[in-house]
GROMACS .gro file of C-alpha atoms in nm:
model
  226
    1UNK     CA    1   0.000   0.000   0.000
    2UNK     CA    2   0.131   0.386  -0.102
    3UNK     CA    3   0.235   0.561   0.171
    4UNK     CA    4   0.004   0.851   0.080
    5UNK     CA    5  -0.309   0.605   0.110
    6UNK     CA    6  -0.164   0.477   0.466
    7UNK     CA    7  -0.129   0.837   0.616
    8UNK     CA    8  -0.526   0.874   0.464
    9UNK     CA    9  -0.603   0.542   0.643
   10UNK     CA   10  -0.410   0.613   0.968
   11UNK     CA   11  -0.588   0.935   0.972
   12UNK     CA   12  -0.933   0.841   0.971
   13UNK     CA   13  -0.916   0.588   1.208
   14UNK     CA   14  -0.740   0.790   1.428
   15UNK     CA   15  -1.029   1.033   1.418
   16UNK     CA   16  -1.250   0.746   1.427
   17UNK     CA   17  -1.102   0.597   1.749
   18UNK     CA   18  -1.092   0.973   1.919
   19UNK     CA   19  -1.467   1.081   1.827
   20UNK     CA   20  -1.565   0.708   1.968
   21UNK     CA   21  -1.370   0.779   2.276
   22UNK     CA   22  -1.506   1.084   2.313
   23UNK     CA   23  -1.863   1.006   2.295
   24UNK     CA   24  -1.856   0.786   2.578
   25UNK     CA   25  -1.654   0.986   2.774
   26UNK     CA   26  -1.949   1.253   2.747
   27UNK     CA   27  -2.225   1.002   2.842
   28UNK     CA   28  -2.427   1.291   3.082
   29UNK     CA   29  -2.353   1.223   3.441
   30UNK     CA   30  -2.753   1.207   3.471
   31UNK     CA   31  -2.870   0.983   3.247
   32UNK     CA   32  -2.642   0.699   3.383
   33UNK     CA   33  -2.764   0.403   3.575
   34UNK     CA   34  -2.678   0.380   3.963
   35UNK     CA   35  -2.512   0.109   3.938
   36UNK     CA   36  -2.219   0.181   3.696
   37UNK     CA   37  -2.027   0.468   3.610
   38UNK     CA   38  -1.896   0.454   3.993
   39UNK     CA   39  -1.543   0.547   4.134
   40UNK     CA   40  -1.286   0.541   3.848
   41UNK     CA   41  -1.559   0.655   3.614
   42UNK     CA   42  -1.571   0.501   3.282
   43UNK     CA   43  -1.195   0.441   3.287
   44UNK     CA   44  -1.213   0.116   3.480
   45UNK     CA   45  -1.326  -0.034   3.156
   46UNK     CA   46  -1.084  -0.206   2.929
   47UNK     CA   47  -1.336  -0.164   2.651
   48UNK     CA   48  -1.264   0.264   2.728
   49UNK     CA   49  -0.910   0.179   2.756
   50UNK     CA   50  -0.888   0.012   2.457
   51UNK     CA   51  -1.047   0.293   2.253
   52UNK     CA   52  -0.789   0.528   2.412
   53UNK     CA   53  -0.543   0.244   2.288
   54UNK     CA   54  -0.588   0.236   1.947
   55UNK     CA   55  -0.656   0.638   1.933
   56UNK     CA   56  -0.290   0.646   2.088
   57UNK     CA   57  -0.188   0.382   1.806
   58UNK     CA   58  -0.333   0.499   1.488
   59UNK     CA   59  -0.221   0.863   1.605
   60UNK     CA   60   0.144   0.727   1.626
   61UNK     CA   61   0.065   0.534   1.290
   62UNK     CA   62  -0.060   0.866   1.084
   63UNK     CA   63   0.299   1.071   1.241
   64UNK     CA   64   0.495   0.730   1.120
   65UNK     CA   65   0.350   0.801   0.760
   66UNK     CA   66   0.365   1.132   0.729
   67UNK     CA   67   0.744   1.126   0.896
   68UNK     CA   68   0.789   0.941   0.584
   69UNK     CA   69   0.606   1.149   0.310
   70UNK     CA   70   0.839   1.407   0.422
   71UNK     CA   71   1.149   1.244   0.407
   72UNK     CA   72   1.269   1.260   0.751
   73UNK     CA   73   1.361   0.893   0.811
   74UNK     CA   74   1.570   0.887   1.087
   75UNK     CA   75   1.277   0.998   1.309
   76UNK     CA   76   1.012   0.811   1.138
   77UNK     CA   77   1.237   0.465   1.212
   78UNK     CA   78   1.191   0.557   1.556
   79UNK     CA   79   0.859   0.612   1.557
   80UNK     CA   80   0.797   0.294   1.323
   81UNK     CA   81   0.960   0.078   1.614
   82UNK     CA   82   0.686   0.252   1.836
   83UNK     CA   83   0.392   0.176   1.599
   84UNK     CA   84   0.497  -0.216   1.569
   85UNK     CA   85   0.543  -0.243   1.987
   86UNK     CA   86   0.219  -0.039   2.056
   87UNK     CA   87   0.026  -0.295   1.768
   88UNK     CA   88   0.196  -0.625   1.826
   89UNK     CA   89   0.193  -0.636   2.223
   90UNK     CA   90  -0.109  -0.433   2.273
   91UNK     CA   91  -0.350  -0.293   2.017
   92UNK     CA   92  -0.383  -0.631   1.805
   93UNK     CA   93  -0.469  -0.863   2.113
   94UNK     CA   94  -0.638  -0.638   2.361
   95UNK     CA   95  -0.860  -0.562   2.037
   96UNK     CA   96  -0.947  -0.923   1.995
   97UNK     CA   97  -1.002  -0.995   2.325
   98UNK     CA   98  -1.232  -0.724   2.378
   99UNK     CA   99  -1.494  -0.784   2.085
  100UNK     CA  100  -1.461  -1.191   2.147
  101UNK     CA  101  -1.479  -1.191   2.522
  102UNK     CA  102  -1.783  -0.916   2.507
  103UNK     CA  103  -2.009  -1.089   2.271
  104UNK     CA  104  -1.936  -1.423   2.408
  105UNK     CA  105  -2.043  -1.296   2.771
  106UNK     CA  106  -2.328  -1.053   2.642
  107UNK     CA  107  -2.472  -1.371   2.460
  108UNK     CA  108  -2.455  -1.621   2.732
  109UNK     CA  109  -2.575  -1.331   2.998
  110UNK     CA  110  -2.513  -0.997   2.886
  111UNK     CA  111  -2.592  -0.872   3.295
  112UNK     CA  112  -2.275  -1.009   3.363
  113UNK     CA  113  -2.103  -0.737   3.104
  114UNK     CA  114  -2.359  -0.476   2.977
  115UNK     CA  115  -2.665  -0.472   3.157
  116UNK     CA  116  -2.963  -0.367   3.008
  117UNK     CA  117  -2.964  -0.031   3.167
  118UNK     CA  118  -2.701   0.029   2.911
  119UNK     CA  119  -2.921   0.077   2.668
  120UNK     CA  120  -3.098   0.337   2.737
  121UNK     CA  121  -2.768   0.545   2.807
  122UNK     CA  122  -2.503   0.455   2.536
  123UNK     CA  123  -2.664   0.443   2.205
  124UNK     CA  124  -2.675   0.087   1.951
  125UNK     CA  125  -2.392   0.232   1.701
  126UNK     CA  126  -2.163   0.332   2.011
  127UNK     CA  127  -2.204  -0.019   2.138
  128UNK     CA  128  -2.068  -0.191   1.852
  129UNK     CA  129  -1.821   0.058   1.782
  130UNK     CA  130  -1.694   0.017   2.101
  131UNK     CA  131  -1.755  -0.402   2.107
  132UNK     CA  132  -1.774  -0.524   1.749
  133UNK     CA  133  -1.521  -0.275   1.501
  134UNK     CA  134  -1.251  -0.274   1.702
  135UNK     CA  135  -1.145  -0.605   1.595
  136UNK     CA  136  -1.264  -0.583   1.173
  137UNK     CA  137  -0.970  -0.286   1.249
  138UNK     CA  138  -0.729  -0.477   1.395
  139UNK     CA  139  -0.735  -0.701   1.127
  140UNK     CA  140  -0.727  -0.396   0.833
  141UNK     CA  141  -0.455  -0.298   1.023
  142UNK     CA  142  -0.250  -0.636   0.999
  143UNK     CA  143  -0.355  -0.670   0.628
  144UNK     CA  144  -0.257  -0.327   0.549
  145UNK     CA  145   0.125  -0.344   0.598
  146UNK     CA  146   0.353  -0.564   0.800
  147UNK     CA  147   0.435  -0.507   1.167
  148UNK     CA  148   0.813  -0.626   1.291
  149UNK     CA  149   0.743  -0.768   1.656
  150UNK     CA  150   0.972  -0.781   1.935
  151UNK     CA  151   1.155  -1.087   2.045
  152UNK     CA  152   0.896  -1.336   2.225
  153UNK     CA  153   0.981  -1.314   2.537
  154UNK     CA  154   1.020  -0.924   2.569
  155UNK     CA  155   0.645  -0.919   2.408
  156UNK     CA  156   0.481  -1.137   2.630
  157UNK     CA  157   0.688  -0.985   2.949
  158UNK     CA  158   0.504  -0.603   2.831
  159UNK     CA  159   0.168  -0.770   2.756
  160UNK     CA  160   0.179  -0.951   3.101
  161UNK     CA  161   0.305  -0.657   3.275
  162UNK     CA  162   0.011  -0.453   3.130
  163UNK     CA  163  -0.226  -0.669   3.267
  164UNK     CA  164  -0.116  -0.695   3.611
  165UNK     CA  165  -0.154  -0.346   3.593
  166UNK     CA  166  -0.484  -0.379   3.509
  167UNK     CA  167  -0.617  -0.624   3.693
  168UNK     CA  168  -0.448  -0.435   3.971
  169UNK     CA  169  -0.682  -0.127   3.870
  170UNK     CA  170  -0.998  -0.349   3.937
  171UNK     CA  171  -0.883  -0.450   4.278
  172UNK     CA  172  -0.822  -0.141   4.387
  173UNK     CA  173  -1.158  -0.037   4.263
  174UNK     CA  174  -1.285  -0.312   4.490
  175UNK     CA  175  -1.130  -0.248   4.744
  176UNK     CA  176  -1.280   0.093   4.760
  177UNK     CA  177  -1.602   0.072   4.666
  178UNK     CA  178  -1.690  -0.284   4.758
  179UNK     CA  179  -1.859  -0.332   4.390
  180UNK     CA  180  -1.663  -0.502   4.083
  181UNK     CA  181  -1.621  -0.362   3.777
  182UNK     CA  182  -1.819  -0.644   3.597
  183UNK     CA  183  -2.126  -0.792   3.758
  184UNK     CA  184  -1.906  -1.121   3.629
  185UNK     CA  185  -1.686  -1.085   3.882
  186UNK     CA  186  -1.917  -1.110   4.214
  187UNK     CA  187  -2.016  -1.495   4.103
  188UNK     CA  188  -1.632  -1.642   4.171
  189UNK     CA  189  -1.458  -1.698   4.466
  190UNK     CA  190  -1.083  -1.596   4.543
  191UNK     CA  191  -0.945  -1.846   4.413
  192UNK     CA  192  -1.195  -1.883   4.089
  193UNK     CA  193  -1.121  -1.524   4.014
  194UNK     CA  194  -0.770  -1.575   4.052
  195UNK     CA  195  -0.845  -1.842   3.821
  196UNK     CA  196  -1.032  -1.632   3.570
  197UNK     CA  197  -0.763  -1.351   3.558
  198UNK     CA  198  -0.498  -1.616   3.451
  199UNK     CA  199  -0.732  -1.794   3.200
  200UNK     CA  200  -0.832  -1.429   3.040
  201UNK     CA  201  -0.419  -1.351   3.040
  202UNK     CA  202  -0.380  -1.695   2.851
  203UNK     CA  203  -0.654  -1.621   2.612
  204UNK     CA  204  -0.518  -1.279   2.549
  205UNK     CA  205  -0.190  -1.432   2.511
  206UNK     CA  206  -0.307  -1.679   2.270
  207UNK     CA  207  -0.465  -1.363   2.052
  208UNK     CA  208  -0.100  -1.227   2.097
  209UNK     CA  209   0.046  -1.517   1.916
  210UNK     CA  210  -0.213  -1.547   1.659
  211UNK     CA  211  -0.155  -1.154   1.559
  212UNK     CA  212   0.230  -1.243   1.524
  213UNK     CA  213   0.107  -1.601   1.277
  214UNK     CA  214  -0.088  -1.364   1.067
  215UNK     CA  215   0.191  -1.102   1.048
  216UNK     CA  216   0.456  -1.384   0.944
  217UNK     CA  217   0.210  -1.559   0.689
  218UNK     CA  218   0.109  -1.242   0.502
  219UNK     CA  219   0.391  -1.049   0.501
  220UNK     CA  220   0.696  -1.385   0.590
  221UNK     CA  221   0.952  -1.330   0.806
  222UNK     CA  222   1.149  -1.079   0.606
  223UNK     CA  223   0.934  -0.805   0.510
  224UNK     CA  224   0.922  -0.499   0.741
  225UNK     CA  225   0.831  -0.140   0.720
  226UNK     CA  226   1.144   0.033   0.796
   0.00000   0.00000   0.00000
């Protein structure tokens, strides 16, 4: 793909990913249910994370391209590196996990994820954007050029590390409020959610690998952006 038709690409999703962000960031305070949108607001969410994500990613995509329109390639080899960490460790599989871990909850019991009170607060289209395109973008994304990833173990060390730091988030939330973040989370015990957390890391890991299997069987092992 021309560089010039990346940059357009990058662009629009970036302004995509920041006009979805912002829309449920501006949910009005009185039109949400009692029982969400409680301490840590909307940003105990991974799905809200996750759109801040891949604003962050396709914003450091669309400088990447345009770094290179222009010529300037010692900075835009920099920022490439940046692009392919951010994508590889987190965008790809925190993407995946999001839309496949939603709509598998939501249709076995969507009170355990997105109650019904939902609905009459965040609008259809913002619920799939939020649950459903994130992960048709991901893929674009992989499609769309290749993506050099880092050495295994340094990948899964960032993704893990990322993790703890969320799940650390949501029991800390806990911890202060008494209420989880997900309904989903009041049905285990200790030791089941403990269970849980590591099962979701393993899944997410699994999504981590699969990105990387796509990368190497579109693009092989030798074809990078640089």
């Amino acid at each position: 793909m021309e560089i010039s038709t990346l940059a357009t690409y990058h662009c629009l999703a970036f302004v995509w990913y920041f006009f979805v962000a912002y829309s449920i960031t501006h949910v009005k305070t009185e039109e949400r249910p009692s029982e969400v949108f409680l301490y840590g607001g909307q940003w105990k969410y991974l799905t809200v994370l996750n759109l801040v994500l891949q604003a962050v990613f396709y914003g450091v995509s669309f400088l990447a391209d345009v770094l290179r329109l222009i010529k300037k390639l010692r900075c835009a080899k920099c920022i490439i590196s940046t692009r392919d960490l951010l994508f590889s460790v987190l965008a790809f599989p925190v993407s995946t996990f999001v839309c496949i871990s939603f709509w598998t909850l939501y249709t076995y019991n969507r009170e355990l994820v997105y109650p019904k009170s939902l609905d009459a607060v965040i609008p259809f289209w913002l619920n799939h954007a939020m649950h459903t395109a994130v992960l048709p973008f991901a893929l674009m994304e992989i499609f769309a050029l290749p993506h050099r990833y880092p050495a295994k173990k340094k990948g899964l060390i960032l993704l893990g590390f990322v993790a703890f730091l969320y799940i650390s988030w949501v029991l800390w939330i806990y911890s202060v409020t008494g209420e989880w973040v997900y309904p989903l989370f009041a049905l285990f015990s200790p030791p089941g959610l403990a269970a849980f957390f590591a099962g979701s890391l393993a899944i997410i890991i699994s999504f981590y690998n699969f990105g990387e299997f796509l990368n190497r069987m579109i693009w092989g092992q030798s074809k990078f952006s640089s």
